[in-house]
XYZ file of C-alpha atoms in Angstrom:
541
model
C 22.129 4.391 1.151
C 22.566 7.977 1.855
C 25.568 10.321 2.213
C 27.874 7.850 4.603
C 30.149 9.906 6.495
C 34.051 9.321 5.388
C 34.658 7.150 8.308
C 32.028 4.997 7.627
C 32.652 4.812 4.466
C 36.040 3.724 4.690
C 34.842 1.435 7.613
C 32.418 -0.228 5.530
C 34.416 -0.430 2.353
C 37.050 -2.337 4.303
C 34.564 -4.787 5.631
C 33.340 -5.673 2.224
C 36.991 -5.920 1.000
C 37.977 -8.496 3.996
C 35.209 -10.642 3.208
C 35.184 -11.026 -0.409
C 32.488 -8.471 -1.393
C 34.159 -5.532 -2.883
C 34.127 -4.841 -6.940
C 36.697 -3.401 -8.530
C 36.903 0.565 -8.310
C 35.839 1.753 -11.166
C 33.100 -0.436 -13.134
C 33.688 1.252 -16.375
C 36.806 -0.649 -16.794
C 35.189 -3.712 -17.115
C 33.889 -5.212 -20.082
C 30.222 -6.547 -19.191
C 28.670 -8.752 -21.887
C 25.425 -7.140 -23.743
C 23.432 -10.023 -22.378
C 24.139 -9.567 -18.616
C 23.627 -5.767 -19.122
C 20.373 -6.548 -20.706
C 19.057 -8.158 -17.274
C 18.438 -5.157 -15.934
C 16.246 -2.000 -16.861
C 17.774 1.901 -16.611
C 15.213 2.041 -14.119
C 15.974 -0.333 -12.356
C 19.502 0.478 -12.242
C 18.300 3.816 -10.915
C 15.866 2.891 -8.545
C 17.711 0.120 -6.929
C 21.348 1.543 -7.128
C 22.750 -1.825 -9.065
C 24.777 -2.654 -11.942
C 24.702 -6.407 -13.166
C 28.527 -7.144 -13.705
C 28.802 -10.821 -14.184
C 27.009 -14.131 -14.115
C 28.108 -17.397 -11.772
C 25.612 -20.162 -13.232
C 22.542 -19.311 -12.652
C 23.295 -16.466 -10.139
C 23.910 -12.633 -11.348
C 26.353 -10.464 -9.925
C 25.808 -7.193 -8.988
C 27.676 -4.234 -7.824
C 26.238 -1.468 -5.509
C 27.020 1.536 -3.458
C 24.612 1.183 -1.225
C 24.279 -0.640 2.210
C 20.368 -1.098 1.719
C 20.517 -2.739 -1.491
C 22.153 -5.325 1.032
C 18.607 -5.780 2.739
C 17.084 -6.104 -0.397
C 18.625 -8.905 -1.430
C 15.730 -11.283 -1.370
C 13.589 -8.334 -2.816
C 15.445 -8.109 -6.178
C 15.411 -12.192 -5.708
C 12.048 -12.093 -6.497
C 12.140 -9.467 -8.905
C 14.778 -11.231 -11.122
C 13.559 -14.534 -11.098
C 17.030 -15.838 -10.084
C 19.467 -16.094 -7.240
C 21.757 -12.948 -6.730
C 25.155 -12.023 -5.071
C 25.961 -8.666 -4.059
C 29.156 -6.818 -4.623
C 30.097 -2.928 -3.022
C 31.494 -0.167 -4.928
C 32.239 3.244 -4.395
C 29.458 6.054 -5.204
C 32.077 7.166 -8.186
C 32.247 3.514 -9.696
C 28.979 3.056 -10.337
C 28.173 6.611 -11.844
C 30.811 5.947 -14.297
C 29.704 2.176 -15.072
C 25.874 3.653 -15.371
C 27.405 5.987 -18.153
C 28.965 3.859 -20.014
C 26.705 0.611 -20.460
C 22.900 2.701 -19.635
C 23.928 5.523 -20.483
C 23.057 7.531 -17.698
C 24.733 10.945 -16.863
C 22.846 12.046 -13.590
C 23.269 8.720 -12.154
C 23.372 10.312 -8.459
C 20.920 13.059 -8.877
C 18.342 10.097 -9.694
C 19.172 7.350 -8.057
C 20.946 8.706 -4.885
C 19.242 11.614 -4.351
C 16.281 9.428 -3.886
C 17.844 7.495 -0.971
C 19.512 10.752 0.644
C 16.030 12.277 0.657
C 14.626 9.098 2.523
C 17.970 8.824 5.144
C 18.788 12.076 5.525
C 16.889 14.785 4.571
C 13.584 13.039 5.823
C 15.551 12.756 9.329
C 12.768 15.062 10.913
C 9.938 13.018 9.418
C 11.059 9.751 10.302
C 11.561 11.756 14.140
C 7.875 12.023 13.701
C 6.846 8.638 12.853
C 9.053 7.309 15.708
C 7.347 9.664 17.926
C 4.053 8.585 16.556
C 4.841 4.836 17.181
C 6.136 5.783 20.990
C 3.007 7.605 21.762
C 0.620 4.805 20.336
C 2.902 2.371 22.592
C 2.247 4.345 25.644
C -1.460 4.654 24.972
C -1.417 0.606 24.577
C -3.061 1.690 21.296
C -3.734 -1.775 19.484
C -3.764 -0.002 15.441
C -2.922 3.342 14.129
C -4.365 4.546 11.110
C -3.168 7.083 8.779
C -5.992 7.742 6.369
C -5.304 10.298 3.493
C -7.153 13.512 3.383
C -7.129 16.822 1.701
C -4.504 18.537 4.015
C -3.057 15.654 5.287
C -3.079 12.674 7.112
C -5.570 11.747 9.596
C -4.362 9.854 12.434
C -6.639 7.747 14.225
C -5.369 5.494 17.216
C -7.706 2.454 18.209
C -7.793 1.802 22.004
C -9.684 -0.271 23.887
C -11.458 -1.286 20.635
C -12.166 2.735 20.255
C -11.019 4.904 17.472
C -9.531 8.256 19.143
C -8.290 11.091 16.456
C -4.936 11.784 17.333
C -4.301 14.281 14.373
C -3.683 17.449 16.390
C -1.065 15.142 18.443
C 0.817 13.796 15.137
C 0.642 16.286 12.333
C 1.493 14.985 8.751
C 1.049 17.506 5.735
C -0.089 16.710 2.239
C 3.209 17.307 1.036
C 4.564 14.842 3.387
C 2.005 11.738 2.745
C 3.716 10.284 0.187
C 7.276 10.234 2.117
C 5.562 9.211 4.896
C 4.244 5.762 3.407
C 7.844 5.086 1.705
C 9.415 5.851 5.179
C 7.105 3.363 7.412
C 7.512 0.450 4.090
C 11.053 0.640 4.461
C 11.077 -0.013 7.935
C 9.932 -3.125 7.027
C 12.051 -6.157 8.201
C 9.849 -8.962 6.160
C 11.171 -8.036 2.795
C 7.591 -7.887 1.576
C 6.392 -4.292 0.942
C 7.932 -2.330 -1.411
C 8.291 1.619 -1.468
C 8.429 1.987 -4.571
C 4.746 -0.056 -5.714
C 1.832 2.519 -4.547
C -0.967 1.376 -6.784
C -1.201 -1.999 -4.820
C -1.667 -3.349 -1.573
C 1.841 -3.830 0.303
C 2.034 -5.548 3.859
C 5.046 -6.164 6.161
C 6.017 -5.996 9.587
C 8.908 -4.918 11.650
C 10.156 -4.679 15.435
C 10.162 -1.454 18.182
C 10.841 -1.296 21.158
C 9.193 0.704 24.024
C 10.283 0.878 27.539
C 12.330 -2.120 26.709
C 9.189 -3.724 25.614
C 9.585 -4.884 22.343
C 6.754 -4.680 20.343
C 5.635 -6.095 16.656
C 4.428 -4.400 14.283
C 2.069 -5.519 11.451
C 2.063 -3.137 8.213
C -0.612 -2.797 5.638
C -1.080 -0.066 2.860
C -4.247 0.334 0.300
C -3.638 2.954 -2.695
C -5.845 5.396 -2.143
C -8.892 6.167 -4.921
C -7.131 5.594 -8.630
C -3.734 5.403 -7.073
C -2.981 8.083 -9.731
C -1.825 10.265 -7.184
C 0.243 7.630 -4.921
C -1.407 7.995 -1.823
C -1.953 5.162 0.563
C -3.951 4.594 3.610
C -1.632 2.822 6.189
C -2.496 0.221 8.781
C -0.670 -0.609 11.683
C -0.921 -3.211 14.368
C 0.724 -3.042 17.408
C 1.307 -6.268 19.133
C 3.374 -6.062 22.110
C 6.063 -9.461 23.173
C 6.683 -11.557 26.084
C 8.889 -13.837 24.599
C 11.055 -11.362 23.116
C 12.191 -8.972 25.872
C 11.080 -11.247 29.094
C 10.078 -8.272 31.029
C 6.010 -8.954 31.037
C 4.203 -11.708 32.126
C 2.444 -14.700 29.281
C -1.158 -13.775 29.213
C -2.816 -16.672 30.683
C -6.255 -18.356 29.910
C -6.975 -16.966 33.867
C -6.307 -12.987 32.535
C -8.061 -13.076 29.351
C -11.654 -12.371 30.699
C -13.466 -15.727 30.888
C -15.955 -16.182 33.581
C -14.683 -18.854 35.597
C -17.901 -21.560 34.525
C -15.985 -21.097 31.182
C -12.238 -21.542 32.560
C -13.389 -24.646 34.029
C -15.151 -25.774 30.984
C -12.178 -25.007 28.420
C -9.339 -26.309 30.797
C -11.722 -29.310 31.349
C -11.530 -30.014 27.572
C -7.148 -29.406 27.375
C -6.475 -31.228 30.538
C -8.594 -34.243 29.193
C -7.314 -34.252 25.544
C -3.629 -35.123 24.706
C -4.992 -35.319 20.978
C -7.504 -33.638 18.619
C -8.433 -30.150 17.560
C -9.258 -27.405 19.453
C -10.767 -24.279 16.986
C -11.043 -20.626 17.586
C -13.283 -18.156 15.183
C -13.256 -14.957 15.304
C -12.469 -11.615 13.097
C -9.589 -10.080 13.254
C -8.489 -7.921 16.394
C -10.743 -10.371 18.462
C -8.238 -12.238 20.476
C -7.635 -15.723 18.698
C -3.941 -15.721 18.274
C -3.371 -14.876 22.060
C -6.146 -16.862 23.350
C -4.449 -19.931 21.547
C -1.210 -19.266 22.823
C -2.645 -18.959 26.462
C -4.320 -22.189 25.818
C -1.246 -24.197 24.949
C 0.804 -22.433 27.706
C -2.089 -24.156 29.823
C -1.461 -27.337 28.591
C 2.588 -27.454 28.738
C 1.789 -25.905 32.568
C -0.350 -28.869 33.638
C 1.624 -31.476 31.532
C 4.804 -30.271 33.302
C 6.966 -31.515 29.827
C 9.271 -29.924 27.476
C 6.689 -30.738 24.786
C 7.813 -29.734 21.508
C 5.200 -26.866 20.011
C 5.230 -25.896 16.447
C 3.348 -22.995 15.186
C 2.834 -22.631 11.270
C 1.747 -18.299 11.283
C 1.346 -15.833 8.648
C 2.702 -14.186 9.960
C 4.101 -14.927 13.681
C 2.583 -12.488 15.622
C 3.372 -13.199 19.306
C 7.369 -14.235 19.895
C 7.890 -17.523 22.126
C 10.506 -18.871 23.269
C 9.293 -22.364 23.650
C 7.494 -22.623 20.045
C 9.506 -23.409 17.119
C 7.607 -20.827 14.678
C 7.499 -21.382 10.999
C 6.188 -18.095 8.777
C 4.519 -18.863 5.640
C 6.500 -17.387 2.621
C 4.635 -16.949 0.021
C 6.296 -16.917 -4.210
C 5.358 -16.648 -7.461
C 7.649 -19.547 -8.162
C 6.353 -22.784 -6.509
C 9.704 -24.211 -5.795
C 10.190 -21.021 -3.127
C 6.467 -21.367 -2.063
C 6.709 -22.379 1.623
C 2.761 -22.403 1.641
C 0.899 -23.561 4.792
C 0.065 -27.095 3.852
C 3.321 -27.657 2.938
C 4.918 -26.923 6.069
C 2.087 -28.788 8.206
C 3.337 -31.920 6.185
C 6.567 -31.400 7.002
C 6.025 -30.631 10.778
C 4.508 -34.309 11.000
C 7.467 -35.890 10.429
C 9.432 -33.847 13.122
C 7.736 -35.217 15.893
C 5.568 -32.634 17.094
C 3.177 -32.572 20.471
C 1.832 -29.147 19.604
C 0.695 -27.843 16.841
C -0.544 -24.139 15.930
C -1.414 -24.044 12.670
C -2.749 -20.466 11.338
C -5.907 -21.393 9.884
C -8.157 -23.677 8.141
C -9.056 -22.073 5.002
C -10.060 -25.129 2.929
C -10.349 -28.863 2.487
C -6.689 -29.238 2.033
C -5.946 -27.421 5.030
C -8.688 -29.383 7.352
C -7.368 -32.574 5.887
C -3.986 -32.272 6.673
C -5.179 -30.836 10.682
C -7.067 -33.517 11.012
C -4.974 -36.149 9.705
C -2.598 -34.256 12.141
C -4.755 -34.783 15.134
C -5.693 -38.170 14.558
C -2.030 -39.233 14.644
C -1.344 -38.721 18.282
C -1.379 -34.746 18.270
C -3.174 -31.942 19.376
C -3.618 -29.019 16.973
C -4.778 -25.687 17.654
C -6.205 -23.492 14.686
C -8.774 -20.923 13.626
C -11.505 -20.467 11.030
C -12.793 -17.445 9.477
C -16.260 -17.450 10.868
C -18.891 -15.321 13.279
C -19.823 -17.727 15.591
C -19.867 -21.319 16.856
C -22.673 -22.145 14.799
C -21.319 -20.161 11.817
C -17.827 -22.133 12.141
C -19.247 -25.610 12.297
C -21.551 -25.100 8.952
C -17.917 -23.875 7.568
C -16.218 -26.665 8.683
C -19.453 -29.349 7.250
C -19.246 -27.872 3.796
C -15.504 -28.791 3.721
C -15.149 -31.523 1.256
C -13.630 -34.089 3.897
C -14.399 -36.999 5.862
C -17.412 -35.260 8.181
C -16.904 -38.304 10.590
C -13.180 -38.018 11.237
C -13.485 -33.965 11.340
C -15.974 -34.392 14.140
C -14.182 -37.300 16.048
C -11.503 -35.322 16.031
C -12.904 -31.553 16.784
C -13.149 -31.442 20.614
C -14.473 -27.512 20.908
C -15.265 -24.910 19.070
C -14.958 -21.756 20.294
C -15.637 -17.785 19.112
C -15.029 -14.497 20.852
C -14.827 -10.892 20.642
C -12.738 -8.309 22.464
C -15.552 -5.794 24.597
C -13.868 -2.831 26.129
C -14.298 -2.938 29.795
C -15.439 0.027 31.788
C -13.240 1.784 34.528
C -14.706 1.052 37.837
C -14.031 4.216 39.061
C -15.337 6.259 36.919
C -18.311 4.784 35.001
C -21.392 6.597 35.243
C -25.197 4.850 35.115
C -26.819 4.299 31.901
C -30.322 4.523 30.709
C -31.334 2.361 27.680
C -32.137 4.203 24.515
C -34.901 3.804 22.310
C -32.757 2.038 19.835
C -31.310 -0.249 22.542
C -35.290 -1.459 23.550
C -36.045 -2.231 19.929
C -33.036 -4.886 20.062
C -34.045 -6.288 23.555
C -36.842 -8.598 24.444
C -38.950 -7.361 27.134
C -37.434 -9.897 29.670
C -33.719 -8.421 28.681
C -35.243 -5.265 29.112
C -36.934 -5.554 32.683
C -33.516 -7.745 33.612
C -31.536 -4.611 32.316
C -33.525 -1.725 33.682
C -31.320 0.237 36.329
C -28.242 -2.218 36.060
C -26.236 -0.681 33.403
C -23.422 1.587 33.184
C -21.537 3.384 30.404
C -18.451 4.718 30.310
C -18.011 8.491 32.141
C -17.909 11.736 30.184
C -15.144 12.432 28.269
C -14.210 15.317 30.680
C -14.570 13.349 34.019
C -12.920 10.187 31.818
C -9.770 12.420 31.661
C -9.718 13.339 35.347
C -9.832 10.295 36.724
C -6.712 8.774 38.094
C -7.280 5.857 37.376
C -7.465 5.413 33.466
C -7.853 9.037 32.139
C -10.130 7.430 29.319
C -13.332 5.834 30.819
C -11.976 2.241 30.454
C -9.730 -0.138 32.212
C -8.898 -2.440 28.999
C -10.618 -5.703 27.308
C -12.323 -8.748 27.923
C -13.039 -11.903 25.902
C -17.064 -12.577 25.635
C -16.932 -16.066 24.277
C -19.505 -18.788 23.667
C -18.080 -22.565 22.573
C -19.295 -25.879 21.687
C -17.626 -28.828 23.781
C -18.611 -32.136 21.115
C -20.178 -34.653 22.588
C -22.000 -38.188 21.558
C -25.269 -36.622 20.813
C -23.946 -33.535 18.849
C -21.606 -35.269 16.667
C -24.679 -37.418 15.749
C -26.594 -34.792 14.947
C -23.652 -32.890 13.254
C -23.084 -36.155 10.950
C -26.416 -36.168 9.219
C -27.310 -32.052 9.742
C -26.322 -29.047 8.743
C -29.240 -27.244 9.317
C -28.644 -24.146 10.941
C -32.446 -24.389 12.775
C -31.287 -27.790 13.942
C -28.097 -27.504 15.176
C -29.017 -24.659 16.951
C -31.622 -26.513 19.044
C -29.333 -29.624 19.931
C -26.382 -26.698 20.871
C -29.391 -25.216 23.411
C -30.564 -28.724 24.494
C -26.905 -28.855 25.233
C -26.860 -25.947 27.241
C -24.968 -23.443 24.829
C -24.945 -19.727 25.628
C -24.090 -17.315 23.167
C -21.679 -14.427 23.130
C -24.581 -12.148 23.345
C -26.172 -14.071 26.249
C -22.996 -14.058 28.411
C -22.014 -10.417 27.083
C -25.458 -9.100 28.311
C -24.557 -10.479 31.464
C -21.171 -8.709 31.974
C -23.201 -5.386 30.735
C -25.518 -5.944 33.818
C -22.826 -6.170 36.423
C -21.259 -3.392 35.013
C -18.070 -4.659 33.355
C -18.797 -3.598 29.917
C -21.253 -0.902 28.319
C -24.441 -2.483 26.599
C -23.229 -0.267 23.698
C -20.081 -1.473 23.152
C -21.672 -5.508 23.471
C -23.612 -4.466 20.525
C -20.873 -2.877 18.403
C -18.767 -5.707 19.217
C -21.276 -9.026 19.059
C -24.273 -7.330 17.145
C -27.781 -8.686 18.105
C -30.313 -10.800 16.055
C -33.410 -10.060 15.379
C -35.566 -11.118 18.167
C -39.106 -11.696 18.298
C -41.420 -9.191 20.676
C -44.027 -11.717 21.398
């Protein structure tokens, strides 16, 4: 780690000495066996700051003289194949035990220098980044972007479902790209991305706070073109806590932006069903996780128990106190795989009520929620699909028992996030030419003089009330509540023609139905339902 004062030093030195953790001072007076010193690469011993000293069984021994090799623990696990235990030496020791068994006289310009530049002399750039993170906070931005370009990185918040360049506000050079990327990876609590791998994708995560609001943060990086040159665009997602901090309120199924035909409808079906599943589509950024959370919150609020709640995630996104939450670890090495299914099979024998399981992916996975469900509990998941219609063909080309999936599916549901328009400040919209070709001519005559679209970007800022032109988000949602006749149908169809026509006769309305009518009272702008649901091609007869 970088350039300790002599305090800390000293400080830290004597707490690995009192608990057993300290290697002798000077690792050149050792005599390590060819083999053990053979584990490990010179650049490895460089990048990582480690020296293997010793083996206990299975486990090697290594000495460092760094605190952050410490954090990496489970890193160099995975790197090495094998378990590892971690010894501290002094910045001199291990210079002098690189020399003599790799061979390697500018141990510290290498090796350390590398780490000072990223603790200390980056200081001002990781100011930056923090300031970067604040500001996105305070915007209630839900993802930044940093995107590579010729002089630099472009910063793009998303707000409100909009992208908003923020470059000007958070300058970061071309010669400061690459330090950039290896500063936000290692902030990375997950032990999953690596700052040192730039030609491949790395994810992660970590905690901030803001305003004493803590806030979790979901990393992604893509090497950018040949990842010759070790650039990588960066993802974040922003996804602020309740559990953690207690200071705001549990979004409830009331706040999330259902009309209140469709509260009734979807309590109806949780306040009815002690068992089954309940399934959310959706892509990503449209709501599921914390629509599913609101939903069980429902359920444990009219139940009035302390049921017990167990969410499988990959990876837990939104801290509560009342879940136990499992994160799926995934390994090379199948005795450390802790992969979905396995945990689900697990969780059954712990006596759950609850369970929120991250998705249904495949057959295995729908077997195992099913057989989960149809055991006295009720499971909450998602599938990667558009629509209603779109999730139940998924879910019918599953290679399981079609008759107990459908017994034991209860609703489907899908959604998308809409920006909603400040009240205040919206200004009247008239439709474009390109907005009549996607409208039949009742939408259109139903639409004419109705809509609104959010104010210029001049008056936006002005107003006092939201200083952007919108207020926030909304869920537009459409769902499928199984009944006799549709499982019936369901069991011998999958026709999309057909099961569209028994979902109508059933009085299903789609996302774009119910999203048209939010545009028309004014809620959300017709452009923004279209960006957000998309619209079929309609006939014009």
């Amino acid at each position: 780690m970088a350039d300790y004062s002599e305090l800390y030093r000293n400080h830290f030195t004597e707490q690995m000495k009192q608990s057993g953790q300290y290697a002798v001072d000077d690792l050149s007076r050792l005599e390590i066996p060819a083999d053990v010193v053979n584990l490990l690469s010179q650049d490895m011993v460089l990048q990582y700051h480690i020296i293997p000293v010793g083996l206990e069984g299975n486990r090697l021994v290594l000495a460092t003289d760094t605190e952050q090799t410490f954090k990496m623990k489970n890193k160099l696990e995975g790197l090495l194949g094998r378990k590892v235990k971690l010894l501290y030496t002094s910045e001199e020791s291990l210079k002098l035990g690189a020399l003599k068994y790799y061979n390697i006289a500018s141990f510290k310009r290498s090796g350390s220098q590398h780490l000072q530049n990223i603790e200390t002399d980056m200081t001002p750039l990781k100011g930056a980044i923090n300031t970067m993170l604040q500001d996105a906070a305070r915007r209630r931005a839900s993802d930044i972007h940093l995107l590579p370009q010729f002089r630099g990185y472009r910063v793009v918040f998303r707000i409100n479902g909009h992208a908003y360049d923020m470059t000007t506000n958070h300058e970061f050079t071309e010669s400061q790209m690459t330090n950039v990327a290896s500063l936000i990876k290692q902030m990375d609590t997950s032990q999953s991305a690596d700052m040192t791998r730039t030609n491949m994708p790395n994810e992660g995560s970590f905690y901030m706070t803001h305003g004493g609001q803590d806030i979790f943060i979901r990393l992604e990086t893509l090497p950018e073109g040949n990842g010759v040159d070790r650039l990588e665009t960066i993802v974040l997602r922003l996804q602020p806590q309740a559990g953690r901090s207690g200071n705001i309120s549990k979004r409830t199924l009331d706040d999330i932006g259902y009309t209140e035909a469709d509260l009734n409808d979807i309590k109806q079906v949780l306040y009815r069903n002690p068992t089954g599943l309940c399934i959310i589509s959706g892509p990503t950024g449209s709501g599921k996780t914390t629509s599913l959370h609101a939903a069980i919150h429902y359920v444990l609020d009219t139940r009035q128990e302390p049921l017990n709640v167990i969410e499988i995630a990959e990876p837990i996104e939104i801290y509560e106190d009342e879940f136990t939450q499992i994160q799926i670890h995934k390994a090379d090495n199948e005795g450390n795989n802790l992969s979905g299914e396995k945990i689900l099979e697990a969780v059954l024998r712990s006596d759950p009520d609850i369970i929120l399981f991250n998705e249904i992916r495949n057959a295995t996975d729908a077997t195992v929620a099913t057989q989960a469900s149809n055991t006295g509990h009720l499971v909450f998941s998602t599938v990667h699909a558009g629509d209603c219609i779109g999730t139940i063909l998924r879910l019918l080309d599953l290679d399981i028992s079609r008759t107990t999936l459908l017994l034991e599916t209860k609703i489907i549901m899908a959604q998308r996030l809409v920006a909603t328009l400040c009240p205040h400040c919206r200004q009247k919209h008239i439709l474009t030419k390109e907005e009549r070709k996607l409208l039949t001519p009742d939408e259109i005559a139903r639409c004419e003089d109705k809509l609104f679209e959010k104010a210029d970007s001049l008056t936006a800022a002005n107003c006092q009330y939201c200083n952007n032109g919108l207020s926030g988000r909304t869920a537009v949602v459409e769902y499928v509540i199984l009944n006799t006749e549709i499982r019936d149908i369901l069991l011998r169809n999958n026709n999309f023609k057909t099961i569209k026509e028994v979902l109508l006769h059933n009085g299903f309305r789609s996302m774009w139905e119910k999203g048209l009518d939010m545009a028309m009272d004014g809620r959300i702008a017709l452009s923004d339902l279209i960006q957000a649901v998309g619209r079929e091609e309609v006939s014009k007869k």
